[in-house]
Amino acid sequence: MKTSFSFIILISFSWAIGLKGLIIPENGHVLSMASTGIAGGFSPGLNPAIHESEHSYIQFSLNRWFADIKGSHMAYQWGRVAPQTISIQSWNANDLELWGEEPNSSPLGTFGVHYMSAAYSISHNLNTPCRFGI
């Protein structure tokens, strides 16, 4: 009991320190829905269990955000009985200024950040009326 309580507290604190920031929208449609389109089935990244499609498709997205933050996303979906999707996403920002603890008229230097992720999802009904997805 004590171990499980400690584990729950540890997970709660780790979520509070910013792990939610790792969930980055894969395209403009998902971003505009603010991840509320879980029941819509338009993105396997939000809910792979509902994802059904009559045809295969490939999707490309090039994104440019504020302050020259650039990103790209590619997804490929195939399969009728068990739709499967694989996607690759990347974001980067260069020439970010590094400022110190004390006020100064110029930054200490510049740096860049790069983020890349890959995802795979599959949806299947497992011979039941319900669909399951991972």
mmCIF file with all atom_site columns, C-alpha atoms in Angstrom:
data_model
loop_
_atom_site.group_PDB
_atom_site.id
_atom_site.type_symbol
_atom_site.label_atom_id
_atom_site.label_alt_id
_atom_site.label_comp_id
_atom_site.label_asym_id
_atom_site.label_entity_id
_atom_site.label_seq_id
_atom_site.pdbx_PDB_ins_code
_atom_site.Cartn_x
_atom_site.Cartn_y
_atom_site.Cartn_z
_atom_site.occupancy
_atom_site.B_iso_or_equiv
_atom_site.pdbx_formal_charge
_atom_site.auth_seq_id
_atom_site.auth_comp_id
_atom_site.auth_asym_id
_atom_site.auth_atom_id
_atom_site.pdbx_PDB_model_num
ATOM 1   C CA . MET A 1 1   ? 0.000   0.000  0.000   1.00 0.00 ? 1   MET A CA 1
ATOM 2   C CA . LYS A 1 2   ? 2.782   2.381  0.944   1.00 0.00 ? 2   LYS A CA 1
ATOM 3   C CA . THR A 1 3   ? 4.686   1.579  -2.268  1.00 0.00 ? 3   THR A CA 1
ATOM 4   C CA . SER A 1 4   ? 1.676   2.161  -4.508  1.00 0.00 ? 4   SER A CA 1
ATOM 5   C CA . PHE A 1 5   ? 0.906   5.459  -2.748  1.00 0.00 ? 5   PHE A CA 1
ATOM 6   C CA . SER A 1 6   ? 4.517   6.597  -3.254  1.00 0.00 ? 6   SER A CA 1
ATOM 7   C CA . PHE A 1 7   ? 4.342   5.614  -6.922  1.00 0.00 ? 7   PHE A CA 1
ATOM 8   C CA . ILE A 1 8   ? 1.137   7.625  -7.437  1.00 0.00 ? 8   ILE A CA 1
ATOM 9   C CA . ILE A 1 9   ? 2.680   10.676 -5.763  1.00 0.00 ? 9   ILE A CA 1
ATOM 10  C CA . LEU A 1 10  ? 5.825   10.342 -7.901  1.00 0.00 ? 10  LEU A CA 1
ATOM 11  C CA . ILE A 1 11  ? 3.806   10.156 -11.130 1.00 0.00 ? 11  ILE A CA 1
ATOM 12  C CA . SER A 1 12  ? 1.659   13.124 -10.030 1.00 0.00 ? 12  SER A CA 1
ATOM 13  C CA . PHE A 1 13  ? 4.713   15.297 -9.410  1.00 0.00 ? 13  PHE A CA 1
ATOM 14  C CA . SER A 1 14  ? 6.434   14.257 -12.632 1.00 0.00 ? 14  SER A CA 1
ATOM 15  C CA . TRP A 1 15  ? 3.328   15.249 -14.628 1.00 0.00 ? 15  TRP A CA 1
ATOM 16  C CA . ALA A 1 16  ? 3.270   18.634 -12.875 1.00 0.00 ? 16  ALA A CA 1
ATOM 17  C CA . ILE A 1 17  ? 6.845   19.506 -13.863 1.00 0.00 ? 17  ILE A CA 1
ATOM 18  C CA . GLY A 1 18  ? 6.080   19.737 -17.542 1.00 0.00 ? 18  GLY A CA 1
ATOM 19  C CA . LEU A 1 19  ? 5.704   16.328 -19.179 1.00 0.00 ? 19  LEU A CA 1
ATOM 20  C CA . LYS A 1 20  ? 2.433   17.607 -20.668 1.00 0.00 ? 20  LYS A CA 1
ATOM 21  C CA . GLY A 1 21  ? 4.605   19.784 -22.902 1.00 0.00 ? 21  GLY A CA 1
ATOM 22  C CA . LEU A 1 22  ? 5.777   16.696 -24.766 1.00 0.00 ? 22  LEU A CA 1
ATOM 23  C CA . ILE A 1 23  ? 2.306   16.293 -26.269 1.00 0.00 ? 23  ILE A CA 1
ATOM 24  C CA . ILE A 1 24  ? 2.643   18.396 -29.415 1.00 0.00 ? 24  ILE A CA 1
ATOM 25  C CA . PRO A 1 25  ? -0.205  18.533 -31.969 1.00 0.00 ? 25  PRO A CA 1
ATOM 26  C CA . GLU A 1 26  ? 0.621   16.739 -35.205 1.00 0.00 ? 26  GLU A CA 1
ATOM 27  C CA . ASN A 1 27  ? -1.264  19.061 -37.568 1.00 0.00 ? 27  ASN A CA 1
ATOM 28  C CA . GLY A 1 28  ? -3.455  22.147 -37.677 1.00 0.00 ? 28  GLY A CA 1
ATOM 29  C CA . HIS A 1 29  ? -6.721  20.219 -37.374 1.00 0.00 ? 29  HIS A CA 1
ATOM 30  C CA . VAL A 1 30  ? -5.672  18.573 -34.114 1.00 0.00 ? 30  VAL A CA 1
ATOM 31  C CA . LEU A 1 31  ? -4.351  21.912 -32.838 1.00 0.00 ? 31  LEU A CA 1
ATOM 32  C CA . SER A 1 32  ? -7.587  23.746 -33.671 1.00 0.00 ? 32  SER A CA 1
ATOM 33  C CA . MET A 1 33  ? -9.623  21.159 -31.773 1.00 0.00 ? 33  MET A CA 1
ATOM 34  C CA . ALA A 1 34  ? -7.333  21.583 -28.721 1.00 0.00 ? 34  ALA A CA 1
ATOM 35  C CA . SER A 1 35  ? -7.266  17.777 -28.407 1.00 0.00 ? 35  SER A CA 1
ATOM 36  C CA . THR A 1 36  ? -11.024 17.738 -27.760 1.00 0.00 ? 36  THR A CA 1
ATOM 37  C CA . GLY A 1 37  ? -11.842 15.763 -30.898 1.00 0.00 ? 37  GLY A CA 1
ATOM 38  C CA . ILE A 1 38  ? -11.279 12.404 -29.230 1.00 0.00 ? 38  ILE A CA 1
ATOM 39  C CA . ALA A 1 39  ? -14.657 11.061 -30.361 1.00 0.00 ? 39  ALA A CA 1
ATOM 40  C CA . GLY A 1 40  ? -14.281 12.397 -33.901 1.00 0.00 ? 40  GLY A CA 1
ATOM 41  C CA . GLY A 1 41  ? -11.907 9.745  -35.139 1.00 0.00 ? 41  GLY A CA 1
ATOM 42  C CA . PHE A 1 42  ? -10.093 12.099 -37.500 1.00 0.00 ? 42  PHE A CA 1
ATOM 43  C CA . SER A 1 43  ? -6.673  11.598 -35.939 1.00 0.00 ? 43  SER A CA 1
ATOM 44  C CA . PRO A 1 44  ? -5.212  8.283  -34.793 1.00 0.00 ? 44  PRO A CA 1
ATOM 45  C CA . GLY A 1 45  ? -2.900  10.298 -32.548 1.00 0.00 ? 45  GLY A CA 1
ATOM 46  C CA . LEU A 1 46  ? -5.860  11.373 -30.418 1.00 0.00 ? 46  LEU A CA 1
ATOM 47  C CA . ASN A 1 47  ? -7.809  8.120  -30.326 1.00 0.00 ? 47  ASN A CA 1
ATOM 48  C CA . PRO A 1 48  ? -6.614  5.142  -32.389 1.00 0.00 ? 48  PRO A CA 1
ATOM 49  C CA . ALA A 1 49  ? -9.625  3.005  -31.403 1.00 0.00 ? 49  ALA A CA 1
ATOM 50  C CA . ILE A 1 50  ? -12.086 5.102  -33.402 1.00 0.00 ? 50  ILE A CA 1
ATOM 51  C CA . HIS A 1 51  ? -9.848  5.478  -36.435 1.00 0.00 ? 51  HIS A CA 1
ATOM 52  C CA . GLU A 1 52  ? -11.533 3.802  -39.408 1.00 0.00 ? 52  GLU A CA 1
ATOM 53  C CA . SER A 1 53  ? -10.826 4.585  -43.033 1.00 0.00 ? 53  SER A CA 1
ATOM 54  C CA . GLU A 1 54  ? -11.976 3.196  -46.347 1.00 0.00 ? 54  GLU A CA 1
ATOM 55  C CA . HIS A 1 55  ? -8.703  3.983  -48.088 1.00 0.00 ? 55  HIS A CA 1
ATOM 56  C CA . SER A 1 56  ? -5.000  4.396  -47.429 1.00 0.00 ? 56  SER A CA 1
ATOM 57  C CA . TYR A 1 57  ? -3.491  7.857  -47.340 1.00 0.00 ? 57  TYR A CA 1
ATOM 58  C CA . ILE A 1 58  ? -0.251  9.713  -46.827 1.00 0.00 ? 58  ILE A CA 1
ATOM 59  C CA . GLN A 1 59  ? -0.135  13.087 -45.104 1.00 0.00 ? 59  GLN A CA 1
ATOM 60  C CA . PHE A 1 60  ? 2.556   15.789 -45.071 1.00 0.00 ? 60  PHE A CA 1
ATOM 61  C CA . SER A 1 61  ? 2.628   18.968 -43.022 1.00 0.00 ? 61  SER A CA 1
ATOM 62  C CA . LEU A 1 62  ? 5.192   21.777 -42.818 1.00 0.00 ? 62  LEU A CA 1
ATOM 63  C CA . ASN A 1 63  ? 4.622   24.150 -39.917 1.00 0.00 ? 63  ASN A CA 1
ATOM 64  C CA . ARG A 1 64  ? 6.084   27.530 -39.033 1.00 0.00 ? 64  ARG A CA 1
ATOM 65  C CA . TRP A 1 65  ? 5.237   29.068 -35.672 1.00 0.00 ? 65  TRP A CA 1
ATOM 66  C CA . PHE A 1 66  ? 6.167   32.236 -33.828 1.00 0.00 ? 66  PHE A CA 1
ATOM 67  C CA . ALA A 1 67  ? 9.849   33.091 -33.371 1.00 0.00 ? 67  ALA A CA 1
ATOM 68  C CA . ASP A 1 68  ? 10.973  30.866 -36.267 1.00 0.00 ? 68  ASP A CA 1
ATOM 69  C CA . ILE A 1 69  ? 9.894   27.592 -34.664 1.00 0.00 ? 69  ILE A CA 1
ATOM 70  C CA . LYS A 1 70  ? 9.718   25.147 -37.557 1.00 0.00 ? 70  LYS A CA 1
ATOM 71  C CA . GLY A 1 71  ? 8.208   21.702 -37.706 1.00 0.00 ? 71  GLY A CA 1
ATOM 72  C CA . SER A 1 72  ? 7.186   18.922 -40.024 1.00 0.00 ? 72  SER A CA 1
ATOM 73  C CA . HIS A 1 73  ? 4.921   15.905 -39.812 1.00 0.00 ? 73  HIS A CA 1
ATOM 74  C CA . MET A 1 74  ? 4.485   12.878 -42.040 1.00 0.00 ? 74  MET A CA 1
ATOM 75  C CA . ALA A 1 75  ? 1.917   10.102 -41.573 1.00 0.00 ? 75  ALA A CA 1
ATOM 76  C CA . TYR A 1 76  ? 0.991   7.006  -43.563 1.00 0.00 ? 76  TYR A CA 1
ATOM 77  C CA . GLN A 1 77  ? -2.233  5.080  -42.902 1.00 0.00 ? 77  GLN A CA 1
ATOM 78  C CA . TRP A 1 78  ? -3.123  1.709  -44.412 1.00 0.00 ? 78  TRP A CA 1
ATOM 79  C CA . GLY A 1 79  ? -5.389  -1.290 -43.796 1.00 0.00 ? 79  GLY A CA 1
ATOM 80  C CA . ARG A 1 80  ? -9.168  -1.766 -43.839 1.00 0.00 ? 80  ARG A CA 1
ATOM 81  C CA . VAL A 1 81  ? -9.835  -4.479 -41.262 1.00 0.00 ? 81  VAL A CA 1
ATOM 82  C CA . ALA A 1 82  ? -7.153  -3.234 -38.869 1.00 0.00 ? 82  ALA A CA 1
ATOM 83  C CA . PRO A 1 83  ? -6.201  0.350  -39.800 1.00 0.00 ? 83  PRO A CA 1
ATOM 84  C CA . GLN A 1 84  ? -2.587  1.107  -38.941 1.00 0.00 ? 84  GLN A CA 1
ATOM 85  C CA . THR A 1 85  ? -0.794  4.436  -38.911 1.00 0.00 ? 85  THR A CA 1
ATOM 86  C CA . ILE A 1 86  ? 2.859   5.357  -38.622 1.00 0.00 ? 86  ILE A CA 1
ATOM 87  C CA . SER A 1 87  ? 3.905   8.975  -38.183 1.00 0.00 ? 87  SER A CA 1
ATOM 88  C CA . ILE A 1 88  ? 7.095   10.962 -37.751 1.00 0.00 ? 88  ILE A CA 1
ATOM 89  C CA . GLN A 1 89  ? 7.150   14.477 -36.340 1.00 0.00 ? 89  GLN A CA 1
ATOM 90  C CA . SER A 1 90  ? 9.948   17.007 -35.789 1.00 0.00 ? 90  SER A CA 1
ATOM 91  C CA . TRP A 1 91  ? 10.237  20.524 -34.375 1.00 0.00 ? 91  TRP A CA 1
ATOM 92  C CA . ASN A 1 92  ? 13.215  22.824 -33.998 1.00 0.00 ? 92  ASN A CA 1
ATOM 93  C CA . ALA A 1 93  ? 14.066  26.352 -32.939 1.00 0.00 ? 93  ALA A CA 1
ATOM 94  C CA . ASN A 1 94  ? 17.469  27.938 -33.463 1.00 0.00 ? 94  ASN A CA 1
ATOM 95  C CA . ASP A 1 95  ? 19.184  31.090 -32.227 1.00 0.00 ? 95  ASP A CA 1
ATOM 96  C CA . LEU A 1 96  ? 17.402  31.226 -28.879 1.00 0.00 ? 96  LEU A CA 1
ATOM 97  C CA . GLU A 1 97  ? 19.080  33.667 -26.509 1.00 0.00 ? 97  GLU A CA 1
ATOM 98  C CA . LEU A 1 98  ? 20.525  32.408 -23.226 1.00 0.00 ? 98  LEU A CA 1
ATOM 99  C CA . TRP A 1 99  ? 20.222  34.926 -20.399 1.00 0.00 ? 99  TRP A CA 1
ATOM 100 C CA . GLY A 1 100 ? 21.879  34.607 -16.985 1.00 0.00 ? 100 GLY A CA 1
ATOM 101 C CA . GLU A 1 101 ? 20.590  35.098 -13.467 1.00 0.00 ? 101 GLU A CA 1
ATOM 102 C CA . GLU A 1 102 ? 21.701  38.746 -13.309 1.00 0.00 ? 102 GLU A CA 1
ATOM 103 C CA . PRO A 1 103 ? 20.308  41.502 -15.555 1.00 0.00 ? 103 PRO A CA 1
ATOM 104 C CA . ASN A 1 104 ? 22.576  42.276 -18.482 1.00 0.00 ? 104 ASN A CA 1
ATOM 105 C CA . SER A 1 105 ? 22.399  44.207 -21.739 1.00 0.00 ? 105 SER A CA 1
ATOM 106 C CA . SER A 1 106 ? 23.432  41.243 -23.878 1.00 0.00 ? 106 SER A CA 1
ATOM 107 C CA . PRO A 1 107 ? 22.715  37.496 -23.764 1.00 0.00 ? 107 PRO A CA 1
ATOM 108 C CA . LEU A 1 108 ? 25.339  34.989 -22.643 1.00 0.00 ? 108 LEU A CA 1
ATOM 109 C CA . GLY A 1 109 ? 24.993  33.137 -25.935 1.00 0.00 ? 109 GLY A CA 1
ATOM 110 C CA . THR A 1 110 ? 22.574  31.361 -28.219 1.00 0.00 ? 110 THR A CA 1
ATOM 111 C CA . PHE A 1 111 ? 21.356  27.775 -28.432 1.00 0.00 ? 111 PHE A CA 1
ATOM 112 C CA . GLY A 1 112 ? 18.880  25.623 -30.339 1.00 0.00 ? 112 GLY A CA 1
ATOM 113 C CA . VAL A 1 113 ? 16.408  22.893 -29.459 1.00 0.00 ? 113 VAL A CA 1
ATOM 114 C CA . HIS A 1 114 ? 15.330  19.934 -31.574 1.00 0.00 ? 114 HIS A CA 1
ATOM 115 C CA . TYR A 1 115 ? 12.462  17.497 -30.986 1.00 0.00 ? 115 TYR A CA 1
ATOM 116 C CA . MET A 1 116 ? 11.672  14.358 -32.955 1.00 0.00 ? 116 MET A CA 1
ATOM 117 C CA . SER A 1 117 ? 9.082   11.658 -32.326 1.00 0.00 ? 117 SER A CA 1
ATOM 118 C CA . ALA A 1 118 ? 7.750   8.583  -34.063 1.00 0.00 ? 118 ALA A CA 1
ATOM 119 C CA . ALA A 1 119 ? 4.386   6.955  -33.388 1.00 0.00 ? 119 ALA A CA 1
ATOM 120 C CA . TYR A 1 120 ? 2.557   3.803  -34.453 1.00 0.00 ? 120 TYR A CA 1
ATOM 121 C CA . SER A 1 121 ? -1.126  3.042  -33.891 1.00 0.00 ? 121 SER A CA 1
ATOM 122 C CA . ILE A 1 122 ? -3.457  0.188  -34.794 1.00 0.00 ? 122 ILE A CA 1
ATOM 123 C CA . SER A 1 123 ? -7.224  -0.168 -34.458 1.00 0.00 ? 123 SER A CA 1
ATOM 124 C CA . HIS A 1 124 ? -9.065  -3.500 -34.410 1.00 0.00 ? 124 HIS A CA 1
ATOM 125 C CA . ASN A 1 125 ? -12.443 -4.798 -33.266 1.00 0.00 ? 125 ASN A CA 1
ATOM 126 C CA . LEU A 1 126 ? -11.150 -8.202 -32.006 1.00 0.00 ? 126 LEU A CA 1
ATOM 127 C CA . ASN A 1 127 ? -14.423 -9.845 -33.182 1.00 0.00 ? 127 ASN A CA 1
ATOM 128 C CA . THR A 1 128 ? -16.482 -7.782 -30.719 1.00 0.00 ? 128 THR A CA 1
ATOM 129 C CA . PRO A 1 129 ? -18.868 -4.837 -31.229 1.00 0.00 ? 129 PRO A CA 1
ATOM 130 C CA . CYS A 1 130 ? -16.241 -2.515 -29.705 1.00 0.00 ? 130 CYS A CA 1
ATOM 131 C CA . ARG A 1 131 ? -13.060 -1.205 -31.346 1.00 0.00 ? 131 ARG A CA 1
ATOM 132 C CA . PHE A 1 132 ? -9.745  -1.202 -29.519 1.00 0.00 ? 132 PHE A CA 1
ATOM 133 C CA . GLY A 1 133 ? -6.640  0.774  -30.338 1.00 0.00 ? 133 GLY A CA 1
ATOM 134 C CA . ILE A 1 134 ? -3.062  1.192  -29.235 1.00 0.00 ? 134 ILE A CA 1
#
